[in-house]
CSV table of C-alpha atoms in Angstrom, one decimal:
chain,number,residue,atom,x,y,z
A,46,MET,CA,18.8,52.3,-3.7
A,47,LYS,CA,18.9,53.8,-7.1
A,48,ILE,CA,22.0,52.0,-7.9
A,49,LYS,CA,20.2,48.9,-6.8
A,50,LEU,CA,17.4,49.1,-8.9
A,51,ILE,CA,19.7,49.9,-12.1
A,52,SER,CA,21.7,46.7,-11.1
A,53,LEU,CA,18.7,44.6,-10.6
A,54,ALA,CA,17.1,45.8,-14.0
A,55,LEU,CA,20.6,45.1,-15.7
A,56,ASP,CA,20.4,41.5,-14.3
A,57,LEU,CA,16.9,41.0,-15.5
A,58,PHE,CA,17.7,41.9,-18.9
A,59,LEU,CA,20.8,40.0,-19.0
A,60,CYS,CA,18.6,37.0,-17.7
A,61,ALA,CA,16.3,37.5,-20.7
A,62,ALA,CA,18.8,37.9,-23.3
A,63,CYS,CA,20.2,34.6,-22.1
A,64,MET,CA,17.0,32.8,-22.3
A,65,SER,CA,16.2,34.3,-25.6
A,66,VAL,CA,19.7,32.8,-27.0
A,67,SER,CA,19.4,29.5,-24.9
A,68,ALA,CA,15.7,29.1,-27.0
A,69,GLN,CA,17.5,30.1,-29.7
A,70,ASP,CA,20.2,27.3,-29.8
A,71,PHE,CA,17.6,24.4,-30.1
A,72,SER,CA,17.4,23.0,-33.2
A,73,ALA,CA,14.2,22.3,-35.0
A,74,ALA,CA,14.4,18.6,-34.2
A,75,GLU,CA,15.3,19.6,-30.8
A,76,LEU,CA,12.0,21.5,-30.5
A,77,THR,CA,10.3,18.6,-32.1
A,78,GLN,CA,11.6,16.1,-29.3
A,79,ARG,CA,10.6,18.6,-26.7
A,80,THR,CA,7.3,19.1,-27.9
A,81,ILE,CA,6.6,15.6,-28.4
A,82,GLU,CA,7.7,14.8,-24.7
A,83,ARG,CA,5.9,17.7,-23.0
A,84,ARG,CA,2.7,17.0,-25.0
A,85,ALA,CA,3.0,13.5,-24.5
A,86,VAL,CA,3.0,13.6,-20.7
A,87,GLU,CA,-0.1,15.9,-20.6
A,88,ALA,CA,-2.2,13.4,-23.0
A,89,VAL,CA,-1.2,10.6,-20.4
A,90,ILE,CA,-2.7,12.6,-17.6
A,91,TRP,CA,-5.7,13.8,-19.5
A,92,SER,CA,-6.8,10.6,-21.3
A,93,MET,CA,-6.3,8.1,-18.4
A,94,PRO,CA,-10.3,7.2,-18.0
A,95,ALA,CA,-10.3,6.4,-21.4
A,96,VAL,CA,-7.0,4.4,-22.0
A,97,ASN,CA,-8.4,2.6,-18.7
A,98,TYR,CA,-11.4,1.8,-20.6
A,99,ASP,CA,-9.7,0.8,-23.7
A,100,LEU,CA,-7.1,-1.7,-21.7
A,101,MET,CA,-10.0,-3.7,-20.5
A,102,LEU,CA,-11.9,-3.8,-23.6
A,103,GLN,CA,-8.8,-4.7,-25.7
A,104,GLU,CA,-8.0,-7.6,-23.0
A,105,MET,CA,-11.5,-8.9,-23.2
A,106,LEU,CA,-11.4,-9.1,-27.3
A,107,ASP,CA,-7.8,-10.4,-27.2
A,108,LYS,CA,-7.9,-13.1,-24.4
A,109,THR,CA,-11.7,-14.1,-24.3
A,110,ASP,CA,-14.5,-15.2,-26.7
A,111,GLY,CA,-16.5,-12.5,-25.3
A,112,LYS,CA,-17.4,-9.7,-27.9
A,113,VAL,CA,-19.0,-6.3,-27.8
A,114,ASN,CA,-22.7,-6.2,-26.8
A,115,GLN,CA,-22.3,-9.7,-25.2
A,116,VAL,CA,-21.7,-10.1,-21.6
A,117,ILE,CA,-18.2,-11.6,-19.8
A,118,TYR,CA,-18.4,-12.8,-16.0
A,119,TRP,CA,-16.1,-14.0,-13.5
A,120,GLY,CA,-17.9,-17.4,-12.4
A,121,ARG,CA,-16.2,-17.5,-9.4
A,122,PRO,CA,-15.2,-14.9,-6.3
A,123,MET,CA,-12.3,-13.1,-7.9
A,124,ASP,CA,-8.8,-14.3,-7.7
A,125,TRP,CA,-5.2,-12.5,-8.5
A,126,HIS,CA,-5.6,-13.6,-12.4
A,127,ASN,CA,-7.9,-10.7,-12.3
A,128,GLN,CA,-5.7,-7.9,-12.7
A,129,THR,CA,-8.5,-5.1,-13.4
A,130,LEU,CA,-8.0,-2.1,-11.1
A,131,THR,CA,-8.9,-2.8,-7.3
A,132,PRO,CA,-11.7,-5.2,-8.2
A,133,ASN,CA,-14.3,-6.5,-5.6
A,134,PRO,CA,-13.6,-9.8,-4.9
A,135,ASP,CA,-16.7,-10.3,-2.5
A,136,ALA,CA,-19.2,-9.9,-5.3
A,137,LEU,CA,-19.2,-11.6,-9.0
A,138,TYR,CA,-18.6,-9.2,-11.7
A,139,PHE,CA,-20.5,-9.3,-15.0
A,140,MET,CA,-19.1,-6.6,-17.5
A,141,ALA,CA,-21.1,-5.7,-20.4
A,142,PHE,CA,-18.9,-3.9,-23.0
A,143,PHE,CA,-21.4,-2.1,-25.6
A,144,ASN,CA,-21.3,0.0,-28.9
A,145,THR,CA,-24.3,2.3,-30.0
A,146,LYS,CA,-22.7,3.1,-33.5
A,147,ASP,CA,-25.4,0.9,-35.1
A,148,GLY,CA,-28.3,2.1,-32.9
A,149,PRO,CA,-29.3,2.3,-29.1
A,150,ILE,CA,-28.5,-1.0,-26.9
A,151,VAL,CA,-31.0,-2.2,-24.3
A,152,LEU,CA,-29.7,-3.1,-20.7
A,153,ASP,CA,-32.4,-5.1,-19.5
A,154,LEU,CA,-31.5,-5.7,-15.7
A,155,PRO,CA,-33.6,-8.4,-13.2
A,156,PRO,CA,-35.2,-6.9,-10.3
A,157,GLY,CA,-33.6,-7.8,-6.7
A,158,ASP,CA,-35.6,-10.5,-4.7
A,159,ALA,CA,-35.0,-13.2,-2.3
A,160,GLU,CA,-32.8,-15.3,-4.9
A,161,GLY,CA,-30.5,-12.1,-5.5
A,162,SER,CA,-29.5,-8.6,-5.5
A,163,PHE,CA,-26.9,-6.5,-7.7
A,164,ASN,CA,-25.3,-3.1,-7.4
A,165,GLY,CA,-24.6,-1.9,-11.3
A,166,ASN,CA,-22.9,1.5,-12.9
A,167,ILE,CA,-23.1,2.2,-16.7
A,168,VAL,CA,-20.5,4.6,-18.3
A,169,THR,CA,-19.1,5.8,-21.1
A,170,VAL,CA,-15.8,5.9,-22.7
A,171,TRP,CA,-14.5,8.3,-20.6
A,172,GLN,CA,-16.1,6.6,-17.6
A,173,MET,CA,-18.7,9.2,-17.0
A,174,PRO,CA,-21.5,7.6,-15.5
A,175,LEU,CA,-25.0,7.5,-17.4
A,176,GLU,CA,-26.9,5.7,-14.3
A,177,ASP,CA,-26.5,3.8,-11.5
A,178,ALA,CA,-28.7,0.6,-11.3
A,179,GLY,CA,-30.0,-2.2,-8.7
A,180,LEU,CA,-31.1,-2.0,-5.0
A,181,LEU,CA,-29.9,1.5,-4.4
A,182,GLY,CA,-29.7,2.7,-8.3
A,183,ALA,CA,-32.3,4.4,-10.5
A,184,ASP,CA,-34.7,1.3,-10.5
A,185,LYS,CA,-34.4,0.9,-6.6
A,186,GLY,CA,-34.2,-2.7,-7.0
A,187,ALA,CA,-37.4,-3.0,-9.2
A,188,GLY,CA,-35.3,-4.0,-12.0
A,189,GLY,CA,-35.5,-2.1,-15.8
A,190,LYS,CA,-34.9,-1.9,-19.2
A,191,TYR,CA,-31.9,0.9,-19.5
A,192,VAL,CA,-31.5,2.2,-23.1
A,193,VAL,CA,-27.9,3.7,-24.2
A,194,LEU,CA,-28.6,6.3,-26.7
A,195,PRO,CA,-25.9,7.4,-29.2
A,196,PRO,CA,-24.6,10.9,-29.8
A,197,GLY,CA,-26.8,13.1,-31.2
A,198,TYR,CA,-29.8,10.7,-31.0
A,199,THR,CA,-32.8,12.4,-31.7
A,200,ASN,CA,-35.8,9.7,-32.0
A,201,THR,CA,-38.4,9.0,-29.5
A,202,VAL,CA,-38.0,6.2,-27.2
A,203,PRO,CA,-40.8,3.8,-26.8
A,204,ASP,CA,-42.5,3.8,-23.3
A,205,GLY,CA,-40.7,1.4,-20.6
A,206,TYR,CA,-37.3,2.3,-21.1
A,207,VAL,CA,-35.0,4.6,-19.0
A,208,PRO,CA,-33.1,6.6,-21.9
A,209,LEU,CA,-29.5,7.1,-20.9
A,210,GLN,CA,-28.1,10.2,-23.7
A,211,SER,CA,-24.4,9.0,-24.2
A,212,ASP,CA,-21.9,11.3,-25.8
A,213,THR,CA,-19.8,8.5,-26.7
A,214,PHE,CA,-20.6,5.1,-29.0
A,215,GLY,CA,-18.9,2.9,-26.7
A,216,GLY,CA,-19.2,2.2,-22.8
A,217,TYR,CA,-20.0,-0.4,-20.4
A,218,MET,CA,-21.7,-1.7,-17.9
A,219,LEU,CA,-20.5,-3.0,-14.4
A,220,PHE,CA,-22.9,-5.2,-13.0
A,221,ARG,CA,-22.0,-6.8,-9.3
A,222,ALA,CA,-24.2,-9.9,-8.4
A,223,ASN,CA,-24.2,-9.6,-4.6
A,224,PHE,CA,-23.6,-13.1,-2.8
A,225,LYS,CA,-24.7,-14.5,0.8
A,226,SER,CA,-21.5,-16.2,1.1
A,227,HIS,CA,-18.4,-17.8,-0.9
A,228,SER,CA,-20.0,-21.1,-0.7
A,229,GLU,CA,-20.3,-23.2,-4.0
A,230,SER,CA,-23.8,-22.9,-3.6
A,231,ASP,CA,-24.4,-19.2,-2.9
A,232,VAL,CA,-22.1,-18.5,-5.9
A,233,ALA,CA,-24.4,-20.6,-8.2
A,234,LYS,CA,-27.0,-18.5,-7.1
A,235,ALA,CA,-25.4,-15.4,-7.8
A,236,ILE,CA,-24.2,-16.6,-11.2
A,237,ALA,CA,-28.0,-17.9,-12.0
A,238,TYR,CA,-29.2,-14.6,-10.9
A,239,GLY,CA,-26.9,-12.5,-13.2
A,240,LYS,CA,-27.5,-14.2,-16.1
A,241,GLN,CA,-31.0,-12.9,-16.1
A,242,MET,CA,-29.9,-9.7,-17.4
A,243,LYS,CA,-30.4,-9.0,-21.1
A,244,VAL,CA,-28.4,-7.1,-23.5
A,245,TYR,CA,-29.6,-6.2,-27.0
A,246,PRO,CA,-30.3,-3.9,-29.5
A,247,LEU,CA,-33.5,-1.5,-29.0
A,248,ALA,CA,-33.9,-2.4,-32.9
A,249,GLN,CA,-34.7,-6.1,-31.9
A,250,ALA,CA,-36.9,-5.4,-28.7
A,251,ALA,CA,-39.8,-7.2,-30.0
A,252,ASN,CA,-37.9,-10.3,-30.4
A,253,PRO,CA,-34.6,-9.8,-28.8
A,254,PRO,CA,-31.7,-12.6,-29.3
A,255,PRO,CA,-30.3,-14.6,-26.5
A,256,THR,CA,-27.7,-12.7,-24.6
A,257,VAL,CA,-24.5,-14.3,-24.8
A,258,PHE,CA,-22.4,-14.9,-21.6
A,259,THR,CA,-18.5,-15.9,-21.6
A,260,ASP,CA,-17.1,-17.3,-18.3
A,261,VAL,CA,-13.5,-15.6,-18.0
A,262,GLN,CA,-12.6,-17.0,-14.4
A,263,ASN,CA,-9.4,-18.7,-15.6
A,264,VAL,CA,-8.2,-16.1,-18.1
A,265,ASP,CA,-5.3,-13.9,-16.9
A,266,PHE,CA,-6.9,-10.8,-17.4
A,267,ASP,CA,-4.5,-7.8,-17.2
A,268,SER,CA,-5.8,-3.9,-17.5
A,269,THR,CA,-3.3,-2.5,-15.3
A,270,ILE,CA,-1.8,0.7,-16.7
A,271,LYS,CA,1.3,0.4,-18.7
A,272,TYR,CA,3.7,3.2,-18.6
A,273,ASP,CA,5.4,3.1,-22.0
A,274,ALA,CA,4.8,3.5,-25.6
A,275,SER,CA,1.9,1.0,-25.7
A,276,TYR,CA,-0.1,3.6,-23.9
A,277,PHE,CA,-0.4,5.4,-27.0
A,278,GLU,CA,-1.8,2.9,-29.2
A,279,HIS,CA,-4.7,2.5,-26.6
A,280,LEU,CA,-5.3,6.2,-27.1
A,281,ASN,CA,-5.3,6.1,-31.0
A,282,HIS,CA,-8.2,3.4,-30.8
A,283,ILE,CA,-10.3,6.1,-28.8
A,284,VAL,CA,-9.4,8.9,-31.2
A,285,GLN,CA,-10.2,6.8,-34.3
A,286,SER,CA,-13.5,4.9,-32.9
A,287,GLU,CA,-15.1,8.0,-30.9
A,288,PRO,CA,-16.2,11.8,-31.6
A,289,TRP,CA,-14.0,14.5,-29.9
A,290,LEU,CA,-16.0,16.0,-27.1
A,291,GLN,CA,-16.4,19.7,-27.3
A,292,ARG,CA,-14.6,20.0,-23.7
A,293,ASP,CA,-11.5,18.4,-25.0
A,294,ARG,CA,-11.0,19.8,-28.7
A,295,LEU,CA,-7.8,21.5,-27.3
A,296,MET,CA,-6.3,18.2,-27.4
A,297,ILE,CA,-6.8,17.4,-31.2
A,298,ASP,CA,-3.6,19.5,-32.3
A,299,GLN,CA,-1.8,18.4,-29.4
A,300,LEU,CA,-2.3,14.6,-30.2
A,301,LYS,CA,-1.6,15.3,-33.9
A,302,SER,CA,2.1,16.6,-32.6
A,303,LEU,CA,2.4,12.9,-31.3
A,304,GLY,CA,1.0,11.3,-34.6
A,305,ILE,CA,-2.4,10.6,-33.3
A,306,GLU,CA,-5.1,11.9,-35.8
A,307,LYS,CA,-8.4,10.8,-36.7
A,308,GLY,CA,-8.5,8.9,-39.8
A,309,LYS,CA,-4.8,8.4,-40.1
A,310,PRO,CA,-2.8,5.3,-39.0
A,311,PHE,CA,-0.7,5.9,-35.8
A,312,GLN,CA,3.2,4.7,-36.9
A,313,PRO,CA,5.8,6.1,-34.7
A,314,ASP,CA,9.3,5.7,-35.8
A,315,ALA,CA,11.7,3.9,-33.4
A,316,GLU,CA,13.0,7.5,-32.0
A,317,THR,CA,9.2,8.7,-31.3
A,318,GLU,CA,8.6,5.5,-29.4
A,319,LYS,CA,11.8,6.0,-27.0
A,320,LEU,CA,10.2,9.5,-26.5
A,321,LEU,CA,6.9,8.0,-25.8
A,322,ASP,CA,8.4,5.4,-23.4
A,323,THR,CA,10.0,8.1,-21.3
A,324,ALA,CA,7.0,10.5,-21.3
A,325,ALA,CA,4.5,7.9,-20.3
A,326,LEU,CA,6.8,7.1,-17.3
A,327,GLU,CA,7.2,10.4,-16.5
A,328,ALA,CA,3.4,10.9,-16.3
A,329,GLY,CA,3.1,7.8,-14.1
A,330,THR,CA,5.4,9.1,-11.9
A,331,ILE,CA,3.7,12.6,-11.6
A,332,LEU,CA,0.2,10.9,-10.9
A,333,GLY,CA,1.9,8.5,-8.7
A,334,ASN,CA,3.2,11.7,-6.6
A,335,VAL,CA,-0.5,13.1,-6.4
A,336,TYR,CA,-1.8,9.5,-4.9
A,337,ASP,CA,1.2,9.3,-2.4
A,338,GLN,CA,0.3,13.3,-1.3
A,339,GLY,CA,-3.1,12.1,-0.7
A,340,TRP,CA,-6.3,14.4,-0.3
A,341,PRO,CA,-8.5,15.6,2.7
A,342,VAL,CA,-9.0,12.3,4.8
A,343,PHE,CA,-12.5,11.1,5.6
A,344,PHE,CA,-12.3,10.6,9.1
A,345,GLU,CA,-10.3,13.6,11.0
A,346,GLY,CA,-7.0,12.4,12.2
A,347,ARG,CA,-7.1,9.4,10.5
A,348,GLN,CA,-5.5,7.9,7.5
A,349,TRP,CA,-8.6,6.9,5.5
A,350,ARG,CA,-9.6,8.7,2.6
A,351,SER,CA,-12.8,8.6,0.2
A,352,ALA,CA,-11.7,6.3,-3.1
A,353,ALA,CA,-11.9,9.9,-5.0
A,354,PRO,CA,-11.3,13.5,-4.1
A,355,VAL,CA,-14.2,15.7,-3.9
A,356,GLU,CA,-13.7,17.7,-7.2
A,357,VAL,CA,-13.6,14.5,-9.0
A,358,VAL,CA,-16.9,13.0,-7.5
A,359,LYS,CA,-18.4,16.6,-8.4
A,360,MET,CA,-17.5,16.3,-11.8
A,361,GLN,CA,-18.5,12.7,-12.1
A,362,THR,CA,-22.1,13.7,-10.5
A,363,THR,CA,-22.8,16.9,-12.4
A,364,ALA,CA,-21.0,16.0,-15.5
A,365,TYR,CA,-18.9,19.0,-15.4
A,366,ALA,CA,-21.6,21.6,-14.8
A,367,ASP,CA,-19.2,23.6,-13.1
A,368,THR,CA,-17.5,25.7,-16.3
A,369,ASP,CA,-14.8,26.9,-14.2
A,370,THR,CA,-13.3,23.7,-13.1
A,371,TYR,CA,-11.6,20.7,-14.9
A,372,PRO,CA,-10.0,18.4,-12.4
A,373,SER,CA,-7.9,16.4,-15.3
A,374,ASP,CA,-4.9,16.1,-12.8
A,375,LEU,CA,-6.9,14.8,-9.9
A,376,ARG,CA,-9.3,12.6,-12.5
A,377,GLY,CA,-6.0,11.2,-14.2
A,378,MET,CA,-4.6,10.0,-10.5
A,379,ASN,CA,-8.2,8.1,-9.6
A,380,TYR,CA,-8.2,6.2,-12.9
A,381,THR,CA,-4.4,4.9,-12.2
A,382,PHE,CA,-5.6,2.7,-9.3
A,383,GLY,CA,-9.5,2.1,-10.2
A,384,PHE,CA,-12.3,1.9,-12.8
A,385,VAL,CA,-16.0,2.6,-13.4
A,386,GLY,CA,-17.7,5.8,-12.5
A,387,ILE,CA,-20.5,6.2,-10.2
A,388,LYS,CA,-23.3,8.8,-10.4
A,389,ARG,CA,-24.4,8.5,-6.7
A,390,LEU,CA,-21.6,7.8,-4.7
A,391,GLY,CA,-22.7,6.8,-1.3
A,392,ALA,CA,-26.4,5.7,-2.0
A,393,GLY,CA,-25.5,2.2,-3.4
A,394,GLN,CA,-22.0,2.2,-2.1
A,395,PHE,CA,-18.8,4.2,-1.0
A,396,TYR,CA,-15.2,3.1,-0.9
A,397,LEU,CA,-12.3,4.2,1.5
A,398,ILE,CA,-8.6,3.8,0.6
A,399,ASP,CA,-5.6,3.4,3.1
A,400,ILE,CA,-1.7,3.3,2.0
A,401,LYS,CA,-0.2,4.2,5.6
A,402,ASP,CA,-0.7,2.8,9.0
A,403,LYS,CA,-1.7,4.7,12.2
A,404,ASN,CA,1.8,6.2,12.7
A,405,GLY,CA,2.1,7.4,8.9
A,406,ASN,CA,4.1,4.7,7.2
A,407,SER,CA,3.5,2.9,4.4
A,408,LEU,CA,2.1,-0.5,4.4
A,409,ASP,CA,4.6,-3.1,4.0
A,410,GLY,CA,3.7,-6.6,3.1
A,411,SER,CA,6.7,-8.2,5.4
A,412,ARG,CA,4.9,-6.9,8.6
A,413,THR,CA,1.8,-7.6,10.1
A,414,TYR,CA,-1.3,-5.2,10.6
A,415,GLN,CA,-4.4,-5.3,12.5
A,416,LEU,CA,-7.7,-3.3,11.6
A,417,HIS,CA,-10.4,-3.1,14.2
A,418,VAL,CA,-13.9,-2.8,12.6
A,419,PRO,CA,-16.5,-1.4,15.4
A,420,PRO,CA,-19.7,-3.1,16.0
A,421,ASP,CA,-22.8,-1.9,14.0
A,422,ALA,CA,-20.9,-1.0,10.7
A,423,PRO,CA,-23.1,1.8,9.0
A,424,VAL,CA,-24.2,-0.6,5.9
A,425,GLN,CA,-27.5,-2.4,4.7
A,426,GLN,CA,-25.7,-4.6,2.6
A,427,TYR,CA,-22.0,-5.9,3.8
A,428,TRP,CA,-18.8,-4.7,4.2
A,429,SER,CA,-15.4,-5.8,3.0
A,430,VAL,CA,-11.5,-4.9,3.2
A,431,THR,CA,-9.4,-6.1,0.0
A,432,VAL,CA,-5.4,-5.7,0.0
A,433,TYR,CA,-4.0,-4.7,-3.2
A,434,ASP,CA,-0.4,-4.0,-4.5
A,435,ARG,CA,0.8,-0.9,-3.9
A,436,GLN,CA,2.2,-0.9,-7.3
A,437,THR,CA,-0.3,-1.9,-9.8
A,438,HIS,CA,-3.3,-1.6,-7.6
A,439,ALA,CA,-4.3,-5.1,-8.7
A,440,LEU,CA,-5.1,-7.9,-6.6
A,441,VAL,CA,-1.8,-9.2,-5.2
A,442,LYS,CA,-0.3,-12.1,-7.6
A,443,ASN,CA,-0.2,-15.5,-6.1
A,444,MET,CA,-1.9,-14.9,-2.9
A,445,ALA,CA,-4.8,-17.6,-1.9
A,446,ARG,CA,-7.3,-14.9,-1.1
A,447,ALA,CA,-7.2,-11.1,-1.0
A,448,SER,CA,-10.1,-10.1,1.0
A,449,ARG,CA,-12.5,-10.6,4.4
A,450,SER,CA,-16.1,-9.6,4.4
A,451,SER,CA,-18.9,-9.4,6.8
A,452,GLN,CA,-20.6,-12.1,4.5
A,453,ILE,CA,-18.3,-14.5,5.6
A,454,PRO,CA,-19.8,-17.1,8.1
A,455,GLU,CA,-16.3,-18.2,9.6
A,456,LEU,CA,-15.2,-14.7,10.4
A,457,GLN,CA,-14.4,-14.6,14.0
A,458,LYS,CA,-16.6,-11.9,16.0
A,459,ASN,CA,-15.5,-10.3,19.2
A,460,THR,CA,-18.0,-10.2,22.1
A,461,ASP,CA,-19.3,-6.8,21.3
A,462,GLY,CA,-19.8,-7.3,17.7
A,463,SER,CA,-16.7,-6.0,16.3
A,464,VAL,CA,-14.5,-7.3,14.0
A,465,ASP,CA,-10.3,-7.6,14.2
A,466,ILE,CA,-9.0,-8.2,10.5
A,467,TYR,CA,-5.3,-9.0,10.3
A,468,PHE,CA,-2.9,-8.3,7.3
A,469,GLY,CA,0.5,-9.9,6.9
A,470,PRO,CA,2.7,-12.9,5.4
A,471,GLN,CA,1.7,-15.4,7.8
A,472,ALA,CA,-1.7,-15.4,10.2
A,473,PRO,CA,-1.6,-14.8,13.8
A,474,ASP,CA,-2.2,-17.8,15.8
A,475,GLY,CA,-5.8,-19.0,15.6
A,476,LYS,CA,-6.7,-16.1,13.4
A,477,ASP,CA,-6.7,-17.7,10.3
A,478,SER,CA,-10.3,-17.0,9.4
A,479,ASN,CA,-10.0,-13.1,9.9
A,480,TRP,CA,-6.6,-13.0,8.0
A,481,VAL,CA,-5.6,-11.7,4.5
A,482,PRO,CA,-2.1,-12.5,3.2
A,483,THR,CA,0.6,-10.2,1.8
A,484,ASP,CA,3.7,-10.4,-0.2
A,485,PRO,CA,6.5,-9.8,2.0
A,486,GLN,CA,8.7,-8.5,-1.0
A,487,ARG,CA,5.8,-5.9,-1.7
A,488,LYS,CA,4.0,-2.6,-0.2
A,489,PHE,CA,0.2,-2.9,-0.4
A,490,GLU,CA,-3.1,-0.6,0.0
A,491,LEU,CA,-6.3,-1.2,1.3
A,492,MET,CA,-9.7,-0.4,0.3
A,493,PHE,CA,-12.5,-0.7,2.7
A,494,ARG,CA,-16.3,-1.3,0.9
A,495,LEU,CA,-19.4,-0.2,2.4
A,496,TYR,CA,-22.6,-1.7,0.1
A,497,GLY,CA,-25.6,0.5,1.2
A,498,PRO,CA,-24.3,2.7,3.4
A,499,THR,CA,-26.0,4.5,6.3
A,500,LYS,CA,-26.0,7.8,7.9
A,501,ALA,CA,-24.0,6.9,10.5
A,502,LEU,CA,-21.0,6.9,8.0
A,503,PHE,CA,-21.6,10.1,6.6
A,504,GLU,CA,-22.4,11.6,10.1
A,505,LYS,CA,-19.0,10.3,11.3
A,506,SER,CA,-20.5,8.7,14.5
A,507,TRP,CA,-19.5,5.6,13.3
A,508,GLN,CA,-15.7,5.8,12.1
A,509,LEU,CA,-13.2,3.3,11.3
A,510,PRO,CA,-9.9,3.2,13.1
A,511,ASP,CA,-6.3,3.3,11.5
A,512,VAL,CA,-4.7,0.3,10.5
A,513,GLU,CA,-1.9,-0.4,13.3
A,514,LYS,CA,1.5,-2.5,12.9
A,515,ILE,CA,1.7,-5.5,15.5
A,516,ASN,CA,4.8,-6.5,14.8
């Protein structure tokens, strides 16, 4: 035994010596290269929510007439030209990007009534929820004047406003105007309802200027995540325009080693760009692997998962109150396939995602699948199910439609009130109204939305079955 211990000690000594020699063998240039690669990978994972935001902001500024402190909207149910991450084709989207550097911004939102209703979320640059609005938000459908306050704001907010203290200057509101069907008349009503909102500086509240609305329905609006050196251009936008948050100050020097530093231009040379390309791709692979591995399922023994791991939900609803946790890996993964933050997940809306069929196989666009939606779905408003491209997490390109919803009058129901939805390259005979097309060359994923979810969902007395392959 003594000889074995001496041998083991010698082996450990030699191993340590080898490691020491190996580390010393790196040149200064090689160490710099390795530092850039490692820190760039971690920077991508950490910064995903903010870069996700900036991709949408820059797409608006570059491709549309919309501007900050105005409103862009999609004037018809969204199709594949909207390449944001997992959008909802069964509501009309209005987006108001705001900036409070010059003072607080008011989001004056209409009440819900017989003519319309909405579900809204107001978030920071980091997509942390400031408040939910609408029927099941803070105003409970009564509408209200939400005022976003810049970091460090100390002035008194006038009566009649809902103050939202932000820790970033920028942010946005996602306002989903609900419609009763996809008919032209119902869509027109939803547009008119959404246009009742107002966006203006608090300083001009006594006589607010008209809100500018820009219809972007025909724009190829692409904010999918790009895993290459361009990612860091967007990250640099955030560093230059926003204050450092206390919880993230560790990243100041980390990013400086990549050439990103507040107040200085970001000008990587060709060699650094190659390293950033490689690092971004590696980070995307890491986050994709986290997504593939999944997290606890929502219904025991089934494939459906909530659209955010519980750690991310807790982080968003408590604003990082637990100082012993910081789920940056899961947060990064979450913002590779979706956007916005919800303060009261489960009150106004709840989302389930699925990437596998009942047998645990990836959903294949060349196959045909069936989803049985049981009767008495636990919703006060509506449910929908949408197909997304498995790789980009956006609507599948060149498809005539992307979803089916309980709002659709032509949806075929079974005698017990249940509904069967089909996914595949072709509709089964007689099932076109219940079919969502897929691209036979690509894998896909599903999101099942429940607006105004009820207790039956969370008590699991109503459960959504797995998707089954039928050919």
